[in-house]
Amino acid sequence: MLSSNKIGVDAGGTLIKIAYMQDGVLQFEKVPAAEIAQAAKRLRDRFPDADICATGGKSALLQSHLQRPIRSMVEFDATCKGAKFLMERQGIFPDSFVLTNVGTGTSVHYVEKDRHLRVGGIGVGGGTLMGLSYLLTGIRDYEEIIRMSRLGNRKHIDLKVSDIYEGTEPPIPGDLTASNFGKALGLQTGREPEDMLASVIGLVGETITTISVQAAAQSGTSSIVYIGSSFIENDVLENTVANYTRLRGCEPTVLKDGHYSGALGALLS
Ligand code: ADP
Ligand code: MG
């Protein structure tokens, strides 16, 4: 099914993801979307005769840089196809599930065996993580943001239900966030960048979980599969999303290599 002279490309708003087969082994690569011209040149040089199938918002731009015709695929079809392939390989077989793609923005799908449907989306996603982190701390490097967020503590910035119900029994779990950044106005001491970054990831994670859980309830499933490059090496986001999804009564999977779903779907087409 996978031919070695075929390449799947998912040219997204932030990252270009590439999937191809080499010596029978599936290979993945990613490059910043800002370097799309160089990426196209490298693809042309390395794979002069390959059949390229592209998806994602920047696939037309990629084609113009490649200067040769390529096939294109609807992004949501590619993403769902690739995600299903990865899930099967990893032994994950829900009958139906919500697929939440946390890319630059976030897109939510309902997937059944032979059918998928986009059920929503939200502008809060990986781009929000990067943008808010930058505005608050001046840091723009993804890996540095993630590394520092691990050292942060949200309790200085986020208001919990238990903070409001001081000393009394709250009607909902006290550990839930009552207000993301709700303590910021009362900050007495330093605004540690680590704490702010942890809170930014908390905001993004809780928001995407909330819309995913609501989509799951509406669709009559309790399985939620999370993909997208925002989860790369990002254990703070992964843990926030996984724990909060469970607390809301759904079963989370943060899919390994999930950020290559679109490229893989294009490769498989
Ligand atoms: P898109 O398809 O819109 O390009 P992705 O699924 O590739 O989106 O996710 C993009 C997000 O992934 C970024 O907004 C950022 O939060 C995160 N990310 C992971 N690795 C990087 C990186 N090396 N550079 C920039 N952003 C990264
Ligand atoms: Mg994408």
Short mmCIF file of C-alpha atoms and ligand atoms in Angstrom, two decimals:
data_model
loop_
_atom_site.label_atom_id
_atom_site.label_comp_id
_atom_site.label_asym_id
_atom_site.label_seq_id
_atom_site.Cartn_x
_atom_site.Cartn_y
_atom_site.Cartn_z
CA MET A 1 0.00 0.00 0.00
CA LEU A 2 2.87 2.38 0.82
CA SER A 3 5.14 2.99 -2.11
CA SER A 4 8.63 4.28 -1.56
CA ASN A 5 8.28 6.81 -4.32
CA LYS A 6 5.43 8.58 -2.67
CA ILE A 7 5.55 11.44 -0.21
CA GLY A 8 2.83 12.83 2.01
CA VAL A 9 3.13 16.45 3.08
CA ASP A 10 0.98 18.35 5.56
CA ALA A 11 1.82 22.02 5.14
CA GLY A 12 0.29 23.66 8.21
CA GLY A 13 0.34 27.19 9.53
CA THR A 14 3.38 26.62 11.74
CA LEU A 15 5.08 23.39 10.68
CA ILE A 16 5.38 21.37 7.50
CA LYS A 17 5.13 17.66 8.28
CA ILE A 18 6.49 15.07 5.82
CA ALA A 19 5.93 11.31 5.69
CA TYR A 20 7.52 8.77 3.35
CA MET A 21 8.73 5.18 3.24
CA GLN A 22 12.40 4.29 3.14
CA ASP A 23 13.56 0.67 3.02
CA GLY A 24 10.19 -0.44 4.29
CA VAL A 25 10.29 1.89 7.27
CA LEU A 26 8.00 4.85 7.73
CA GLN A 27 9.95 8.11 8.07
CA PHE A 28 8.75 11.42 9.46
CA GLU A 29 10.26 14.89 9.25
CA LYS A 30 9.13 18.40 10.11
CA VAL A 31 10.32 21.88 9.13
CA PRO A 32 9.05 25.35 10.05
CA ALA A 33 6.40 26.66 7.64
CA ALA A 34 8.43 29.89 7.49
CA GLU A 35 11.04 27.89 5.55
CA ILE A 36 8.59 26.55 2.96
CA ALA A 37 10.69 27.68 -0.03
CA GLN A 38 13.79 25.87 1.23
CA ALA A 39 11.72 22.84 2.19
CA ALA A 40 10.27 22.66 -1.34
CA LYS A 41 13.73 22.89 -2.86
CA ARG A 42 15.01 20.07 -0.64
CA LEU A 43 12.01 17.90 -1.54
CA ARG A 44 12.69 18.54 -5.24
CA ASP A 45 16.36 17.63 -4.90
CA ARG A 46 15.89 14.55 -2.74
CA PHE A 47 12.82 13.10 -4.42
CA PRO A 48 12.95 14.30 -8.03
CA ASP A 49 10.31 11.87 -9.38
CA ALA A 50 8.23 11.22 -6.29
CA ASP A 51 4.46 11.38 -6.37
CA ILE A 52 3.75 14.09 -3.80
CA CYS A 53 0.37 14.37 -2.14
CA ALA A 54 -0.09 17.48 -0.04
CA THR A 55 -2.67 18.64 2.47
CA GLY A 56 -2.98 21.56 4.87
CA GLY A 57 -3.56 25.27 4.43
CA LYS A 58 -0.21 25.93 2.82
CA SER A 59 -0.31 23.10 0.26
CA ALA A 60 -1.04 25.49 -2.64
CA LEU A 61 1.93 27.62 -1.59
CA LEU A 62 4.07 24.48 -1.41
CA GLN A 63 2.99 23.53 -4.91
CA SER A 64 3.98 26.97 -6.23
CA HIS A 65 7.45 26.55 -4.70
CA LEU A 66 7.81 23.01 -6.03
CA GLN A 67 7.05 24.21 -9.56
CA ARG A 68 5.48 20.95 -10.57
CA PRO A 69 2.01 19.49 -10.21
CA ILE A 70 1.25 17.60 -7.06
CA ARG A 71 -1.90 15.95 -5.80
CA SER A 72 -3.81 17.51 -2.97
CA MET A 73 -6.11 16.08 -0.35
CA VAL A 74 -8.73 17.64 1.91
CA GLU A 75 -7.02 18.27 5.24
CA PHE A 76 -9.65 16.67 7.47
CA ASP A 77 -9.81 13.51 5.32
CA ALA A 78 -6.02 13.19 5.48
CA THR A 79 -5.85 13.84 9.23
CA CYS A 80 -8.53 11.28 10.08
CA LYS A 81 -7.06 8.66 7.75
CA GLY A 82 -3.58 9.09 9.21
CA ALA A 83 -4.78 9.14 12.80
CA LYS A 84 -6.75 5.90 12.27
CA PHE A 85 -3.65 4.26 10.76
CA LEU A 86 -1.48 5.27 13.73
CA MET A 87 -4.14 4.13 16.18
CA GLU A 88 -4.37 0.69 14.57
CA ARG A 89 -0.60 0.32 14.65
CA GLN A 90 -0.63 1.22 18.33
CA GLY A 91 -3.47 -1.16 19.14
CA ILE A 92 -6.07 1.49 19.89
CA PHE A 93 -9.48 0.52 18.51
CA PRO A 94 -12.44 2.55 19.78
CA ASP A 95 -15.64 2.13 17.69
CA SER A 96 -16.01 5.86 17.55
CA PHE A 97 -14.06 8.75 18.99
CA VAL A 98 -13.54 12.48 19.04
CA LEU A 99 -10.32 13.53 17.33
CA THR A 100 -8.91 16.83 18.57
CA ASN A 101 -6.09 18.27 16.48
CA VAL A 102 -4.18 20.86 18.49
CA GLY A 103 -2.21 22.59 15.77
CA THR A 104 -1.76 26.34 15.44
CA GLY A 105 -5.48 26.41 16.15
CA THR A 106 -7.63 23.51 17.27
CA SER A 107 -9.99 21.44 15.14
CA VAL A 108 -12.40 18.84 16.53
CA HIS A 109 -13.79 15.86 14.60
CA TYR A 110 -16.10 12.98 15.28
CA VAL A 111 -14.81 9.76 13.75
CA GLU A 112 -16.58 6.44 13.18
CA LYS A 113 -15.45 3.43 11.24
CA ASP A 114 -16.26 4.75 7.75
CA ARG A 115 -17.26 8.31 8.43
CA HIS A 116 -15.90 11.47 9.94
CA LEU A 117 -17.39 14.83 10.58
CA ARG A 118 -15.89 18.12 11.70
CA VAL A 119 -17.84 19.05 14.80
CA GLY A 120 -16.09 22.21 15.86
CA GLY A 121 -12.96 24.18 16.34
CA ILE A 122 -11.48 26.92 18.39
CA GLY A 123 -8.78 29.53 18.00
CA VAL A 124 -7.09 28.46 21.20
CA GLY A 125 -4.27 26.07 20.30
CA GLY A 126 -0.54 25.79 19.84
CA GLY A 127 -0.36 29.26 18.32
CA THR A 128 -1.97 30.63 21.47
CA LEU A 129 0.59 28.76 23.55
CA MET A 130 3.39 30.39 21.58
CA GLY A 131 1.84 33.86 21.31
CA LEU A 132 0.77 34.30 24.92
CA SER A 133 4.04 32.82 26.16
CA TYR A 134 5.92 35.35 24.07
CA LEU A 135 3.82 38.30 25.17
CA LEU A 136 4.18 37.39 28.84
CA THR A 137 7.83 36.35 28.96
CA GLY A 138 9.52 37.46 25.73
CA ILE A 139 10.50 33.85 24.98
CA ARG A 140 9.76 32.63 21.47
CA ASP A 141 11.58 29.30 21.34
CA TYR A 142 9.15 26.37 21.62
CA GLU A 143 11.55 24.04 23.38
CA GLU A 144 12.57 26.66 25.90
CA ILE A 145 8.93 27.48 26.65
CA ILE A 146 8.21 23.79 27.27
CA ARG A 147 11.34 23.27 29.38
CA MET A 148 10.58 26.27 31.59
CA SER A 149 6.88 25.44 31.96
CA ARG A 150 7.87 22.21 33.74
CA LEU A 151 9.41 24.28 36.54
CA GLY A 152 6.39 26.54 36.97
CA ASN A 153 3.58 26.45 39.50
CA ARG A 154 0.10 27.49 38.43
CA LYS A 155 -1.08 28.12 41.98
CA HIS A 156 0.36 31.64 41.97
CA ILE A 157 -1.61 32.72 38.89
CA ASP A 158 -4.70 30.53 38.46
CA LEU A 159 -7.65 30.76 40.80
CA LYS A 160 -8.98 27.41 41.97
CA VAL A 161 -12.50 26.67 43.14
CA SER A 162 -11.03 25.99 46.60
CA ASP A 163 -9.53 29.51 46.64
CA ILE A 164 -13.02 30.96 46.33
CA TYR A 165 -14.67 28.53 48.77
CA GLU A 166 -11.97 29.19 51.40
CA GLY A 167 -12.51 26.86 54.31
CA THR A 168 -15.96 25.66 53.19
CA GLU A 169 -16.99 22.65 51.14
CA PRO A 170 -17.34 23.64 47.46
CA PRO A 171 -20.18 22.16 45.34
CA ILE A 172 -17.68 21.00 42.71
CA PRO A 173 -14.13 19.64 43.20
CA GLY A 174 -12.00 22.34 44.82
CA ASP A 175 -9.04 21.46 42.65
CA LEU A 176 -10.79 22.61 39.46
CA THR A 177 -9.71 25.90 37.94
CA ALA A 178 -12.28 28.58 38.71
CA SER A 179 -10.48 31.21 36.66
CA ASN A 180 -7.40 30.82 34.50
CA PHE A 181 -5.09 33.76 35.37
CA GLY A 182 -7.70 34.79 37.94
CA LYS A 183 -5.08 35.49 40.62
CA ALA A 184 -2.84 37.62 38.43
CA LEU A 185 -4.25 40.97 39.61
CA GLY A 186 -3.46 40.13 43.19
CA LEU A 187 0.09 38.96 42.53
CA GLN A 188 2.15 40.30 45.40
CA THR A 189 5.65 39.19 44.47
CA GLY A 190 7.54 38.40 41.30
CA ARG A 191 5.91 37.19 38.14
CA GLU A 192 8.09 34.18 37.52
CA PRO A 193 8.22 33.32 33.81
CA GLU A 194 8.05 29.61 34.67
CA ASP A 195 4.74 30.12 36.51
CA MET A 196 3.25 32.17 33.69
CA LEU A 197 4.25 29.56 31.11
CA ALA A 198 2.73 26.77 33.20
CA SER A 199 -0.48 28.80 33.42
CA VAL A 200 -0.54 29.46 29.67
CA ILE A 201 -0.32 25.73 29.01
CA GLY A 202 -2.99 25.15 31.67
CA LEU A 203 -5.31 27.61 29.90
CA VAL A 204 -4.77 26.00 26.50
CA GLY A 205 -5.05 22.45 27.89
CA GLU A 206 -8.23 23.07 29.87
CA THR A 207 -9.89 24.93 27.00
CA ILE A 208 -9.24 22.26 24.40
CA THR A 209 -10.26 19.55 26.83
CA THR A 210 -13.52 21.33 27.60
CA ILE A 211 -14.58 21.59 23.96
CA SER A 212 -13.47 18.01 23.31
CA VAL A 213 -15.47 16.63 26.22
CA GLN A 214 -18.53 18.59 25.09
CA ALA A 215 -18.09 17.30 21.54
CA ALA A 216 -17.82 13.75 22.89
CA ALA A 217 -21.04 14.15 24.90
CA GLN A 218 -22.87 15.52 21.86
CA SER A 219 -21.59 12.70 19.67
CA GLY A 220 -22.33 9.94 22.16
CA THR A 221 -18.77 8.71 22.68
CA SER A 222 -16.34 8.91 25.58
CA SER A 223 -13.07 8.32 23.71
CA ILE A 224 -11.02 11.37 22.85
CA VAL A 225 -7.85 11.17 20.79
CA TYR A 226 -5.55 14.18 20.86
CA ILE A 227 -3.04 14.93 18.10
CA GLY A 228 -1.06 17.92 16.81
CA SER A 229 2.45 19.28 17.22
CA SER A 230 1.46 21.16 20.39
CA PHE A 231 2.00 17.87 22.21
CA ILE A 232 5.61 17.41 21.02
CA GLU A 233 7.77 16.83 24.12
CA ASN A 234 5.08 18.77 25.96
CA ASP A 235 4.37 16.65 29.03
CA VAL A 236 2.78 19.60 30.85
CA LEU A 237 0.10 19.90 28.16
CA GLU A 238 -0.25 16.13 27.83
CA ASN A 239 -0.76 15.64 31.58
CA THR A 240 -3.16 18.58 31.87
CA VAL A 241 -5.28 17.29 29.00
CA ALA A 242 -5.17 13.62 30.06
CA ASN A 243 -6.02 14.30 33.71
CA TYR A 244 -8.75 16.80 32.98
CA THR A 245 -10.29 14.57 30.29
CA ARG A 246 -10.49 11.70 32.81
CA LEU A 247 -11.90 13.96 35.47
CA ARG A 248 -14.65 14.92 33.02
CA GLY A 249 -15.48 11.24 32.52
CA CYS A 250 -13.86 10.59 29.14
CA GLU A 251 -10.98 8.36 28.11
CA PRO A 252 -8.01 10.30 26.65
CA THR A 253 -5.34 9.13 24.24
CA VAL A 254 -2.52 11.48 23.33
CA LEU A 255 -1.51 9.70 20.16
CA LYS A 256 2.18 8.99 19.67
CA ASP A 257 3.39 10.61 16.42
CA GLY A 258 -0.11 12.09 16.14
CA HIS A 259 1.27 15.30 14.67
CA TYR A 260 2.12 13.32 11.52
CA SER A 261 -1.50 12.20 10.97
CA GLY A 262 -2.13 14.62 8.11
CA ALA A 263 1.13 13.83 6.30
CA LEU A 264 0.52 10.12 6.78
CA GLY A 265 -3.05 10.36 5.49
CA ALA A 266 -1.73 12.13 2.40
CA LEU A 267 0.92 9.44 1.95
CA LEU A 268 -1.71 6.69 2.26
CA SER A 269 -4.09 8.27 -0.23
P1 ADP B 1 -0.16 23.40 11.98
O1 ADP B 1 -0.62 22.18 11.25
O2 ADP B 1 -1.17 24.47 12.10
O3 ADP B 1 1.19 23.87 11.49
P2 ADP B 1 0.90 21.80 14.18
O4 ADP B 1 0.06 20.60 14.46
O5 ADP B 1 2.17 21.56 13.45
O6 ADP B 1 0.05 22.94 13.51
O7 ADP B 1 1.20 22.49 15.59
C1 ADP B 1 1.84 23.74 15.68
C2 ADP B 1 2.18 24.01 17.14
O8 ADP B 1 3.12 23.03 17.60
C3 ADP B 1 2.85 25.32 17.42
O9 ADP B 1 1.89 26.37 17.53
C4 ADP B 1 3.59 25.06 18.70
O10 ADP B 1 2.75 25.21 19.82
C5 ADP B 1 3.96 23.58 18.58
N1 ADP B 1 5.34 23.28 18.18
C6 ADP B 1 5.94 22.09 18.36
N2 ADP B 1 7.20 22.10 17.93
C7 ADP B 1 7.43 23.35 17.45
C8 ADP B 1 8.56 23.98 16.86
N3 ADP B 1 9.72 23.34 16.68
N4 ADP B 1 8.43 25.26 16.46
C9 ADP B 1 7.28 25.93 16.62
N5 ADP B 1 6.17 25.38 17.18
C10 ADP B 1 6.24 24.11 17.59
MG MG B 2 -2.31 21.07 11.02
#
